[in-house]
């Protein structure tokens, strides 16, 4: 119980910071969407897929590699070798970052004209390329701070970078009222590039100071570079495959929408509404699940070493039940209030429709996050990686087959099918290795009935739709309260569950 309390306390801290970042991110998405328009946001989302692959190539698993290599080197009693290790890591990151930057900068015309089918993306892709070497080197710093238990420094820098990005971008957009989509797109990208540069300039001296203070001795050794490559290369290769498939999927979506009969502009608008407007709202509550999931991995790994199978089954059962209670409630809230929420956040865009369509995916996606954490903790990360790659491949095939025939509905169907595939196979694997018994009535049926009762009651009592964001929040808080009341009444949350939660928090 003491360890569980520590997890909860750390998770509360991480959740608070993550919710702050996501709140700022959603606000930023709303602000730039209202200023730049859905078409520009569609172009930005389209380019982000290409940038994501370039970023994967630039970092090439170096964050994980540095974290593990530094931890293992210190654990073996060789702290004097950290200096040489970090020099090898910085050389590796600089090489990968420069190669990725070179390929994206000079390949931008081909990518823009032949892949993205829009020459307006070429200048912005080249701006993206300029940031890749700095981002790659910053990943080394982040991995180092994580290894020496100073990850809060990277978290603070992320907040600084986010704040700088918002301020710079909003200033640029304010100066570019009435400009072309190409110029607005460059403003969005340039704001991020300048913010990343500022973050690098702050993080670099912090790293040098900490490294020299913590590891003053410096001894050269030939084995560090090979050890770093041994750790990093497998992670990099699998990341290339998955990121490449995701990038291909993002490229195929607008092309498929155009083949289905939509114009180029309308295809970008629909794509932007889903990825830049609806998905940030749907994924907003995931901050809570992600924070707990990240802390579960070392705890589960420790239980596996000690062969505490009964404790693992207990944790899986508790986490699955809490995840489903939370995610089903969140899905019900978003379905019920999707229209007023979309109108308040994104006026005159019909974003509420896509929020309502995507909201039923919340239990599936959130349960997958928790399940993946258990699989990684139990040493099943290779299986999880294979499922993720197959999931990305299925997504590409479904987009190529369905979107040209069914338009945006085909893309939504592909999201549902691929996410369901990933979650189902991850759950089956965890059931197989942990031998947990699923309680479908308590975990799924009772929460579903409770959230339906809560939303229907609120709609019956408060028939007038909320006309302001504060009133909307009050409606949602009332609905959430009724949902937890109905959970208790139908004994989905038992007295044992309440006592367990009370002990954790106390």
Short mmCIF file of C-alpha atoms in Angstrom, two decimals, residues 75 87 103 107 112 114-115 150 174 183 190 204 206 255 278 282 284 334-335 395 407 415 428 469 472:
data_model
loop_
_atom_site.label_atom_id
_atom_site.label_comp_id
_atom_site.label_asym_id
_atom_site.label_seq_id
_atom_site.Cartn_x
_atom_site.Cartn_y
_atom_site.Cartn_z
CA UNK A 75 25.01 1.10 -11.91
CA UNK A 87 30.10 12.88 -26.39
CA UNK A 103 16.83 15.08 -46.59
CA UNK A 107 13.44 16.82 -50.55
CA UNK A 112 5.25 18.92 -51.41
CA UNK A 114 4.29 14.63 -55.44
CA UNK A 115 3.32 13.34 -51.99
CA UNK A 150 16.24 15.21 -12.95
CA UNK A 174 -1.71 38.88 -35.54
CA UNK A 183 2.20 32.62 -45.28
CA UNK A 190 8.35 29.40 -37.59
CA UNK A 204 22.49 23.12 -23.26
CA UNK A 206 22.00 23.29 -17.85
CA UNK A 255 -5.61 12.08 -51.58
CA UNK A 278 -11.79 17.06 -32.55
CA UNK A 282 -11.12 13.61 -27.30
CA UNK A 284 -7.61 15.66 -23.42
CA UNK A 334 -18.39 14.22 -24.71
CA UNK A 335 -21.21 12.51 -26.63
CA UNK A 395 -4.63 1.68 -40.99
CA UNK A 407 -14.84 9.76 -48.16
CA UNK A 415 -9.79 4.63 -37.13
CA UNK A 428 -5.85 -10.94 -25.14
CA UNK A 469 -18.33 27.89 -21.52
CA UNK A 472 -21.25 24.19 -20.05
#
